[in-house]
PDB file of C-alpha atoms in Angstrom:
ATOM      1  CA  MET O   1     107.007 139.314  78.122  1.00 64.00           C
ATOM      2  CA  ALA O   2     109.077 142.292  79.224  1.00 87.00           C
ATOM      3  CA  VAL O   3     112.008 143.663  77.286  1.00 93.00           C
ATOM      4  CA  ASP O   4     115.285 142.311  78.652  1.00 96.00           C
ATOM      5  CA  TYR O   5     117.440 145.422  79.127  1.00 96.00           C
ATOM      6  CA  LEU O   6     120.735 143.569  78.667  1.00 98.00           C
ATOM      7  CA  VAL O   7     119.607 141.839  75.477  1.00 98.00           C
ATOM      8  CA  ALA O   8     118.194 145.044  73.964  1.00 98.00           C
ATOM      9  CA  GLN O   9     121.362 146.956  74.894  1.00 98.00           C
ATOM     10  CA  SER O  10     123.484 144.202  73.336  1.00 99.00           C
ATOM     11  CA  HIS O  11     121.592 144.718  70.039  1.00 98.00           C
ATOM     12  CA  VAL O  12     122.325 148.467  70.205  1.00 99.00           C
ATOM     13  CA  ASP O  13     125.991 147.876  71.055  1.00 99.00           C
ATOM     14  CA  ARG O  14     126.358 145.280  68.289  1.00 98.00           C
ATOM     15  CA  ALA O  15     124.852 147.612  65.683  1.00 98.00           C
ATOM     16  CA  LEU O  16     127.025 150.558  66.726  1.00 98.00           C
ATOM     17  CA  SER O  17     130.144 148.358  66.865  1.00 98.00           C
ATOM     18  CA  ARG O  18     129.463 147.033  63.376  1.00 98.00           C
ATOM     19  CA  HIS O  19     129.994 150.564  62.052  1.00 96.00           C
ATOM     20  CA  LEU O  20     133.026 151.629  64.104  1.00 97.00           C
ATOM     21  CA  ASN O  21     134.908 152.418  60.891  1.00 96.00           C
ATOM     22  CA  GLU O  22     132.422 155.235  60.160  1.00 96.00           C
ATOM     23  CA  PRO O  23     134.198 158.452  61.254  1.00 96.00           C
ATOM     24  CA  ASN O  24     131.009 160.543  61.408  1.00 97.00           C
ATOM     25  CA  PHE O  25     129.168 159.532  64.582  1.00 97.00           C
ATOM     26  CA  LEU O  26     125.789 160.760  63.316  1.00 96.00           C
ATOM     27  CA  VAL O  27     126.124 158.665  60.153  1.00 96.00           C
ATOM     28  CA  ARG O  28     127.183 155.752  62.353  1.00 97.00           C
ATOM     29  CA  LEU O  29     123.951 156.094  64.350  1.00 97.00           C
ATOM     30  CA  SER O  30     121.874 156.047  61.174  1.00 96.00           C
ATOM     31  CA  LYS O  31     123.708 153.002  59.820  1.00 97.00           C
ATOM     32  CA  ALA O  32     123.226 151.188  63.130  1.00 97.00           C
ATOM     33  CA  PHE O  33     119.490 151.928  63.036  1.00 96.00           C
ATOM     34  CA  ARG O  34     119.197 150.734  59.416  1.00 95.00           C
ATOM     35  CA  MET O  35     121.037 147.531  60.321  1.00 97.00           C
ATOM     36  CA  LEU O  36     118.570 146.664  63.100  1.00 96.00           C
ATOM     37  CA  GLN O  37     115.636 147.721  60.927  1.00 92.00           C
ATOM     38  CA  GLU O  38     116.818 145.308  58.226  1.00 93.00           C
ATOM     39  CA  GLU O  39     117.199 142.518  60.793  1.00 95.00           C
ATOM     40  CA  ARG O  40     113.640 143.044  62.056  1.00 91.00           C
ATOM     41  CA  ARG O  41     112.252 142.785  58.537  1.00 90.00           C
ATOM     42  CA  ARG O  42     113.432 139.184  58.288  1.00 90.00           C
ATOM     43  CA  PRO O  43     110.754 136.531  58.870  1.00 86.00           C
ATOM     44  CA  GLY O  44     110.847 135.339  62.465  1.00 86.00           C
ATOM     45  CA  ALA O  45     112.689 138.389  63.809  1.00 88.00           C
ATOM     46  CA  SER O  46     109.955 141.005  63.483  1.00 81.00           C
ATOM     47  CA  ALA O  47     108.194 139.957  66.695  1.00 85.00           C
ATOM     48  CA  ASP O  48     111.371 139.920  68.836  1.00 91.00           C
ATOM     49  CA  GLU O  49     110.584 142.461  71.582  1.00 93.00           C
ATOM     50  CA  ASP O  50     114.227 143.011  72.571  1.00 96.00           C
ATOM     51  CA  LEU O  51     115.257 143.677  68.970  1.00 96.00           C
ATOM     52  CA  ALA O  52     112.212 145.938  68.499  1.00 93.00           C
ATOM     53  CA  ALA O  53     113.120 147.986  71.585  1.00 96.00           C
ATOM     54  CA  ALA O  54     116.702 148.370  70.335  1.00 97.00           C
ATOM     55  CA  GLU O  55     115.497 149.419  66.886  1.00 95.00           C
ATOM     56  CA  HIS O  56     113.013 151.919  68.369  1.00 94.00           C
ATOM     57  CA  TYR O  57     115.821 153.332  70.532  1.00 98.00           C
ATOM     58  CA  LEU O  58     118.169 153.816  67.572  1.00 97.00           C
ATOM     59  CA  PHE O  59     115.402 155.225  65.370  1.00 94.00           C
ATOM     60  CA  ALA O  60     114.566 157.900  67.937  1.00 96.00           C
ATOM     61  CA  ARG O  61     118.204 158.587  68.801  1.00 98.00           C
ATOM     62  CA  GLN O  62     119.432 158.998  65.227  1.00 96.00           C
ATOM     63  CA  SER O  63     116.377 161.049  64.221  1.00 94.00           C
ATOM     64  CA  VAL O  64     116.868 163.597  67.011  1.00 96.00           C
ATOM     65  CA  ALA O  65     120.692 163.538  66.854  1.00 97.00           C
ATOM     66  CA  ASN O  66     120.685 164.240  63.112  1.00 95.00           C
ATOM     67  CA  ASN O  67     118.078 166.986  63.688  1.00 94.00           C
ATOM     68  CA  PHE O  68     115.541 165.341  61.368  1.00 92.00           C
ATOM     69  CA  CYS O  69     112.931 166.246  63.977  1.00 91.00           C
ATOM     70  CA  ASN O  70     112.993 167.824  67.427  1.00 94.00           C
ATOM     71  CA  GLN O  71     112.833 165.926  70.689  1.00 95.00           C
ATOM     72  CA  GLY O  72     109.293 167.072  71.488  1.00 94.00           C
ATOM     73  CA  GLN O  73     107.950 165.765  68.202  1.00 92.00           C
ATOM     74  CA  MET O  74     109.845 162.486  68.588  1.00 94.00           C
ATOM     75  CA  ARG O  75     108.539 162.025  72.144  1.00 95.00           C
ATOM     76  CA  ALA O  76     105.006 162.487  70.831  1.00 91.00           C
ATOM     77  CA  LEU O  77     105.679 160.042  68.008  1.00 89.00           C
ATOM     78  CA  VAL O  78     107.144 157.384  70.323  1.00 93.00           C
ATOM     79  CA  ILE O  79     104.248 157.587  72.781  1.00 93.00           C
ATOM     80  CA  GLY O  80     101.597 157.969  70.080  1.00 88.00           C
ATOM     81  CA  TYR O  81     102.920 155.090  67.970  1.00 86.00           C
ATOM     82  CA  GLY O  82     103.199 152.780  70.971  1.00 89.00           C
ATOM     83  CA  SER O  83      99.724 153.709  72.198  1.00 87.00           C
ATOM     84  CA  LEU O  84      98.129 153.302  68.777  1.00 86.00           C
ATOM     85  CA  LYS O  85      99.869 149.960  68.286  1.00 84.00           C
ATOM     86  CA  PHE O  86      98.670 148.770  71.710  1.00 85.00           C
ATOM     87  CA  THR O  87      95.096 149.851  71.014  1.00 84.00           C
ATOM     88  CA  LEU O  88      94.959 148.265  67.565  1.00 84.00           C
ATOM     89  CA  GLN O  89      96.442 145.012  68.860  1.00 83.00           C
ATOM     90  CA  ARG O  90      93.842 144.903  71.663  1.00 87.00           C
ATOM     91  CA  VAL O  91      90.939 145.143  69.205  1.00 88.00           C
ATOM     92  CA  GLY O  92      92.394 142.671  66.708  1.00 86.00           C
ATOM     93  CA  LEU O  93      93.604 145.250  64.181  1.00 82.00           C
ATOM     94  CA  GLY O  94      97.335 145.048  64.920  1.00 76.00           C
ATOM     95  CA  LYS O  95      97.995 144.031  61.314  1.00 79.00           C
ATOM     96  CA  LEU O  96      97.359 147.662  60.337  1.00 78.00           C
ATOM     97  CA  MET O  97     100.679 148.577  61.993  1.00 77.00           C
ATOM     98  CA  GLN O  98     102.720 146.165  59.858  1.00 73.00           C
ATOM     99  CA  THR O  99     105.258 147.696  57.480  1.00 76.00           C
ATOM    100  CA  THR O 100     106.032 144.288  55.909  1.00 78.00           C
ATOM    101  CA  ASP O 101     104.209 140.964  55.619  1.00 80.00           C
ATOM    102  CA  ASN O 102     105.772 139.942  58.939  1.00 79.00           C
ATOM    103  CA  PRO O 103     103.907 140.398  62.232  1.00 78.00           C
ATOM    104  CA  THR O 104     104.879 143.247  64.530  1.00 80.00           C
ATOM    105  CA  SER O 105     106.253 142.890  68.025  1.00 82.00           C
ATOM    106  CA  ARG O 106     103.839 143.175  70.924  1.00 83.00           C
ATOM    107  CA  ALA O 107     103.226 146.768  71.990  1.00 82.00           C
ATOM    108  CA  SER O 108     104.716 147.425  75.402  1.00 89.00           C
ATOM    109  CA  LYS O 109     105.520 150.112  77.907  1.00 93.00           C
ATOM    110  CA  ASP O 110     109.134 148.884  77.793  1.00 93.00           C
ATOM    111  CA  SER O 111     109.423 149.537  74.072  1.00 93.00           C
ATOM    112  CA  ILE O 112     108.036 153.054  74.566  1.00 94.00           C
ATOM    113  CA  GLU O 113     110.596 153.625  77.328  1.00 97.00           C
ATOM    114  CA  TRP O 114     113.395 152.505  74.996  1.00 97.00           C
ATOM    115  CA  GLY O 115     112.166 154.969  72.380  1.00 97.00           C
ATOM    116  CA  LEU O 116     112.133 157.760  74.976  1.00 98.00           C
ATOM    117  CA  MET O 117     115.690 156.856  76.052  1.00 99.00           C
ATOM    118  CA  GLY O 118     116.640 157.226  72.393  1.00 98.00           C
ATOM    119  CA  VAL O 119     115.088 160.703  72.321  1.00 98.00           C
ATOM    120  CA  ARG O 120     117.074 161.725  75.413  1.00 98.00           C
ATOM    121  CA  ASP O 121     120.365 160.344  74.097  1.00 99.00           C
ATOM    122  CA  GLY O 122     119.710 161.758  70.630  1.00 98.00           C
ATOM    123  CA  GLU O 123     119.302 165.271  72.022  1.00 98.00           C
ATOM    124  CA  LEU O 124     122.608 164.928  73.883  1.00 98.00           C
ATOM    125  CA  ASP O 125     124.214 163.725  70.633  1.00 98.00           C
ATOM    126  CA  ARG O 126     122.732 166.666  68.693  1.00 98.00           C
ATOM    127  CA  LEU O 127     124.140 169.150  71.187  1.00 97.00           C
ATOM    128  CA  LYS O 128     127.560 167.488  71.045  1.00 98.00           C
ATOM    129  CA  HIS O 129     127.850 166.773  67.310  1.00 98.00           C
ATOM    130  CA  LEU O 130     125.855 169.702  65.902  1.00 97.00           C
ATOM    131  CA  PRO O 131     126.929 172.485  68.279  1.00 96.00           C
ATOM    132  CA  GLY O 132     125.020 175.703  67.847  1.00 95.00           C
ATOM    133  CA  SER O 133     122.215 174.021  65.911  1.00 95.00           C
ATOM    134  CA  LEU O 134     118.640 174.882  66.752  1.00 93.00           C
ATOM    135  CA  PRO O 135     116.178 172.033  67.247  1.00 91.00           C
ATOM    136  CA  ALA O 136     114.456 171.097  64.005  1.00 88.00           C
ATOM    137  CA  PRO O 137     111.027 172.632  63.354  1.00 88.00           C
ATOM    138  CA  PHE O 138     108.001 170.344  63.156  1.00 84.00           C
ATOM    139  CA  ASN O 139     108.590 167.781  60.394  1.00 79.00           C
ATOM    140  CA  PRO O 140     105.357 166.380  58.898  1.00 77.00           C
ATOM    141  CA  ASP O 141     107.240 163.411  57.401  1.00 73.00           C
ATOM    142  CA  PHE O 142     107.685 162.058  60.932  1.00 69.00           C
ATOM    143  CA  VAL O 143     103.922 161.735  61.392  1.00 67.00           C
ATOM    144  CA  LYS O 144     103.895 158.813  58.955  1.00 64.00           C
ATOM    145  CA  THR O 145     103.885 155.316  60.427  1.00 55.00           C
ATOM    146  CA  GLY O 146     105.245 153.484  57.386  1.00 57.00           C
ATOM    147  CA  SER O 147     102.216 151.188  57.466  1.00 52.00           C
ATOM    148  CA  SER O 148      98.888 150.967  55.695  1.00 54.00           C
ATOM    149  CA  LEU O 149      97.628 153.534  58.204  1.00 55.00           C
ATOM    150  CA  ASP O 150      99.446 156.368  56.400  1.00 59.00           C
ATOM    151  CA  ASP O 151      96.762 156.711  53.719  1.00 61.00           C
ATOM    152  CA  LYS O 152      94.034 156.583  56.366  1.00 53.00           C
ATOM    153  CA  ILE O 153      95.785 159.239  58.475  1.00 54.00           C
ATOM    154  CA  LYS O 154      96.197 161.452  55.406  1.00 57.00           C
ATOM    155  CA  TRP O 155      92.500 160.993  54.556  1.00 51.00           C
ATOM    156  CA  LEU O 156      91.460 161.881  58.112  1.00 48.00           C
ATOM    157  CA  ALA O 157      93.719 164.949  58.102  1.00 52.00           C
ATOM    158  CA  GLU O 158      92.257 166.134  54.801  1.00 57.00           C
ATOM    159  CA  LYS O 159      88.687 165.544  55.993  1.00 48.00           C
ATOM    160  CA  GLY O 160      89.418 167.172  59.328  1.00 48.00           C
ATOM    161  CA  SER O 161      90.974 170.238  57.739  1.00 44.00           C
ATOM    162  CA  GLY O 162      87.573 171.209  56.339  1.00 44.00           C
ATOM    163  CA  TYR O 163      86.156 171.413  59.849  1.00 36.00           C
ATOM    164  CA  MET O 164      88.870 173.538  61.399  1.00 33.00           C
TER     165      MET O 164
END
């Protein structure tokens, strides 16, 4: 199933509208992301592809806009996460990507595209709301997936560092 653009956008609009009373736009973005993240953690909602795309969009947008990481790193994370999720789902190991006991949404090109739109819009927000700021340097905390893979990635990085 493809992501329905209008449905995904309605999730984004609803989350941003819910926090209209927040005067700081960057805080508003973060609150909107957290709202959708909380919704996806509820049983039955975690596999909703439209909600997942909206959450991925707001995660990328608020991360870049707030200068938690730069747009290049977030682009790599969006594409890498989506590709890893797709690969693991194809070989029956998709459960490794879960951050809760609930199943994840299906990996899709559409969800990656929504994440990349969030990167683009987040950079525009950063330039507007943090004028004069330099893009954030590489942030190793954004390499974490939030899933059981984090310990495995850390182990691989530590093992790999001995060979470099």
